[in-house]
XYZ file of N, CA and C in Angstrom:
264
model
N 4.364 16.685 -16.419
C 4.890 16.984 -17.724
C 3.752 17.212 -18.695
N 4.582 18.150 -19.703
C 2.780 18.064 -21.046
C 3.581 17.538 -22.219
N 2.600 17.138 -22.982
C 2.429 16.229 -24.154
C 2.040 16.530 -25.302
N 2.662 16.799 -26.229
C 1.731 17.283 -27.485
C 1.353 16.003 -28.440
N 0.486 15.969 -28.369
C -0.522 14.275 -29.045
C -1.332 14.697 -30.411
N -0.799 14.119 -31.700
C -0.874 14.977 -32.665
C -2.925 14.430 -32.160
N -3.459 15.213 -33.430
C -4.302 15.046 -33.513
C -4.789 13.844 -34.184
N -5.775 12.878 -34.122
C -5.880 11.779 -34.857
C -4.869 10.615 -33.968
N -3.867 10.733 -32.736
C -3.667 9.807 -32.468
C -4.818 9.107 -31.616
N -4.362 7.772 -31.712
C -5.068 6.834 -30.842
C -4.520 6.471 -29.363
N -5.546 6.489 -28.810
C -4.548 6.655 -26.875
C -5.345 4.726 -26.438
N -5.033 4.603 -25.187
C -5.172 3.473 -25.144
C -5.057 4.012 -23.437
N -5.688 3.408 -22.263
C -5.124 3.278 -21.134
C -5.211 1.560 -20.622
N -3.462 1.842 -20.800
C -2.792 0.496 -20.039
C -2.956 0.108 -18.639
N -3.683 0.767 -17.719
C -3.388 0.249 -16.358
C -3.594 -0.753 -15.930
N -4.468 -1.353 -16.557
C -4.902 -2.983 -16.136
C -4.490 -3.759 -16.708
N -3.546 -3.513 -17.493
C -2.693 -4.332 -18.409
C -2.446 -5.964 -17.588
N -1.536 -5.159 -16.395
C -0.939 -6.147 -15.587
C -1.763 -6.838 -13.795
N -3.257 -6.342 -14.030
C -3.774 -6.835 -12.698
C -4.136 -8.044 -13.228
N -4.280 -8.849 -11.723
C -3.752 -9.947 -11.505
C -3.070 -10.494 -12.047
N -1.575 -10.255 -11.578
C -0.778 -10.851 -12.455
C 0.526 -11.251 -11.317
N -0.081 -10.630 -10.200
C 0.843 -11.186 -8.926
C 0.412 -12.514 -8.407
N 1.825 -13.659 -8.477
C 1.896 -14.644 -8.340
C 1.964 -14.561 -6.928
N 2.157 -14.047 -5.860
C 1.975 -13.910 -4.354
C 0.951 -13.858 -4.081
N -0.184 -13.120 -5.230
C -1.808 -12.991 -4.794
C -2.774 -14.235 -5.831
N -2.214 -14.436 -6.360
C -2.797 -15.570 -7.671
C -1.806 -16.330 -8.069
N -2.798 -18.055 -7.507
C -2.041 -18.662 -8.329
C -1.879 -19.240 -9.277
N -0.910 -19.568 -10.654
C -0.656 -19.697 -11.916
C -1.341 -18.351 -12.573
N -0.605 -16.881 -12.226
C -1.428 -15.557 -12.431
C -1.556 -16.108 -14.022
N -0.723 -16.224 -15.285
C -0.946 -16.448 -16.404
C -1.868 -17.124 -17.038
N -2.714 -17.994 -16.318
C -4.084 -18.509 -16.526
C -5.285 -18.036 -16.541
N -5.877 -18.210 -17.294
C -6.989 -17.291 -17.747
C -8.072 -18.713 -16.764
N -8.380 -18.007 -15.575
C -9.526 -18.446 -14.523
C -10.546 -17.608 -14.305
N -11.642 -17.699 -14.342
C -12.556 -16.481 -14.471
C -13.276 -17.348 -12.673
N -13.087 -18.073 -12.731
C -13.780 -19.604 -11.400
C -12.478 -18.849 -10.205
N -11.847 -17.936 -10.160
C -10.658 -18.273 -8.846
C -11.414 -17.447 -8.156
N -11.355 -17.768 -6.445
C -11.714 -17.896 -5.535
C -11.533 -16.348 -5.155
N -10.459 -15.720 -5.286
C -10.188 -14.346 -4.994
C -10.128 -13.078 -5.971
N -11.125 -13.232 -7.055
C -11.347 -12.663 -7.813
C -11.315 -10.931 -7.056
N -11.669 -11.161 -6.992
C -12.256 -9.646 -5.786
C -10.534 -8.900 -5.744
N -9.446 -9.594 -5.154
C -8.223 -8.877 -4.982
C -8.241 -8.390 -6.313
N -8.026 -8.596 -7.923
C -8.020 -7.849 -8.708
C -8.186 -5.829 -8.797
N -7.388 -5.451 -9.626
C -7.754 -4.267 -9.339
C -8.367 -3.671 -11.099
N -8.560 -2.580 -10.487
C -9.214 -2.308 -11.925
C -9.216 -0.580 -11.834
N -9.878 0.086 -12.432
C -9.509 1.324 -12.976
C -9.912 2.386 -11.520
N -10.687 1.532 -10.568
C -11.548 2.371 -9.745
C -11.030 1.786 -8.755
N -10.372 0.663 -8.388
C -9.253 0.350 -7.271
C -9.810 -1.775 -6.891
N -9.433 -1.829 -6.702
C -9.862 -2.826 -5.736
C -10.998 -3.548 -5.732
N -11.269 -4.779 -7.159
C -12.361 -5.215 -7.436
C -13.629 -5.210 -6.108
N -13.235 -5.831 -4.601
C -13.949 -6.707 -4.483
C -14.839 -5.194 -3.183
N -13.738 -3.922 -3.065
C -14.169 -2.688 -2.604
C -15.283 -2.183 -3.297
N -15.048 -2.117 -4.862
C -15.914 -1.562 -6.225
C -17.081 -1.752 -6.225
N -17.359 -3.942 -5.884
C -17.978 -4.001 -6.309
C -19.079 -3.898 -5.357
N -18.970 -3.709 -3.660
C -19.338 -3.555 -2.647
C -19.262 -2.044 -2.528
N -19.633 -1.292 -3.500
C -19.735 0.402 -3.885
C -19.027 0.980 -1.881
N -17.716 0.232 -1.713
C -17.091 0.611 -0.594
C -16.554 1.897 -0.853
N -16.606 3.229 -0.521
C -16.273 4.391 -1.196
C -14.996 4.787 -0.204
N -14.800 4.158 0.888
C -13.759 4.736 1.393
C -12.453 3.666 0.795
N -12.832 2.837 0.517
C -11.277 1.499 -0.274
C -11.308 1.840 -1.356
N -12.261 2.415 -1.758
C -12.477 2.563 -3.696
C -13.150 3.881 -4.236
N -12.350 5.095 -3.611
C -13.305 6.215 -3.962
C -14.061 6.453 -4.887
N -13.629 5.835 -6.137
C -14.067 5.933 -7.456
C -15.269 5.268 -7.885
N -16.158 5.576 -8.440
C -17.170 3.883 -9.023
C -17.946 4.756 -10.202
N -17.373 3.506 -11.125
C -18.593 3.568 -12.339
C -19.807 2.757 -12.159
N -20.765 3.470 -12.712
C -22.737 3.199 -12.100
C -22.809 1.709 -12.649
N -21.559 2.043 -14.100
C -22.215 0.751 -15.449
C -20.716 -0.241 -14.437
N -19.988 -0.437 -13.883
C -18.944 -1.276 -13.857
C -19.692 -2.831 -13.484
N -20.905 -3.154 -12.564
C -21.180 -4.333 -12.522
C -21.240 -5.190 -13.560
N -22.085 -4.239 -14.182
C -22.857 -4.678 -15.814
C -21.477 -4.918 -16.370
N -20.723 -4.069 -16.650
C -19.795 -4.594 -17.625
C -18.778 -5.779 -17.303
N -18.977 -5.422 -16.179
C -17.599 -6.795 -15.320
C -18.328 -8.460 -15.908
N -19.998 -8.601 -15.489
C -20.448 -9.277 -15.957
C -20.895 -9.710 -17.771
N -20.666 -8.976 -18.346
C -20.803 -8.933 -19.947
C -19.518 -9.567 -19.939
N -18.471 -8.883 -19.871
C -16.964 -8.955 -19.911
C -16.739 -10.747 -19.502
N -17.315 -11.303 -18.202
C -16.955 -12.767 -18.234
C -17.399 -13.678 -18.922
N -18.734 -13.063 -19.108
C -19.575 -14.137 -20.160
C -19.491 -13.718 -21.318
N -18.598 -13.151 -21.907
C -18.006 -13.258 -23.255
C -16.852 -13.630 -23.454
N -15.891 -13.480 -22.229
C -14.603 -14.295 -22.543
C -14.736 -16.119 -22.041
N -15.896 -16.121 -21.831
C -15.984 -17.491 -21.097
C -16.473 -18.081 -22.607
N -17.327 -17.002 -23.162
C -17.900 -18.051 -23.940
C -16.709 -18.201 -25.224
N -15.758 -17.207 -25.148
C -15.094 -17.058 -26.550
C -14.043 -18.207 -25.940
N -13.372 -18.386 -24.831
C -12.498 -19.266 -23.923
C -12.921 -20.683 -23.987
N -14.630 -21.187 -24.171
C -14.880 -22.047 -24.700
C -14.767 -23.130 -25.589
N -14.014 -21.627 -26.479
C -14.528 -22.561 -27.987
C -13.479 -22.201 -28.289
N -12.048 -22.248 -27.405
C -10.604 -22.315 -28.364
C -10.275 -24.007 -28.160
N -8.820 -24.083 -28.553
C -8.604 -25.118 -29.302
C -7.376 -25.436 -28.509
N -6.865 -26.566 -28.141
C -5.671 -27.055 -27.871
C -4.767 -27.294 -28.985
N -5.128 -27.476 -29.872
C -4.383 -27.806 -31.000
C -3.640 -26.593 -32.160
């Protein structure tokens, strides 16, 4: 199908909205664990964290050069921001 997208909108891609979020593959998926054991099943824009990150090109045709780097920025900033919330 085509789309006419005025100009000036803002786009967003949702696909990872919902990885790991299967309770058959993770458990308590709604918990924010950055420590779980099967991190790797996750998927992400290029397929199959743990294919990606093992630049496996036949499980994960896709690969960004920067995805290590960012996967790692990405935990140690939600770890550190995950830190310093509050129960209360």
């Amino acid at each position: 199908e085509e789309y006419d997208i005025p100009t000036g909108t803002i786009l967003s891609q949702m696909t990872g909205m919902a990885a790991g979020l299967d309770a058959s593959v993770f458990p308590d998926p709604y918990k924010f664990d950055s420590s779980r054991p099967n991190l790797g099943e996750t998927m992400n824009w290029n397929g199959v964290t743990k294919y990606v990150m093992a630049r496996d090109y036949q499980n994960a045709p896709r690969f960004c050069p920067g995805a290590g780097l960012s996967v790692k920025i990405a935990t140690k900033v939600c770890d550190y921001f995950s830190s310093h919330l509050s129960d209360k």
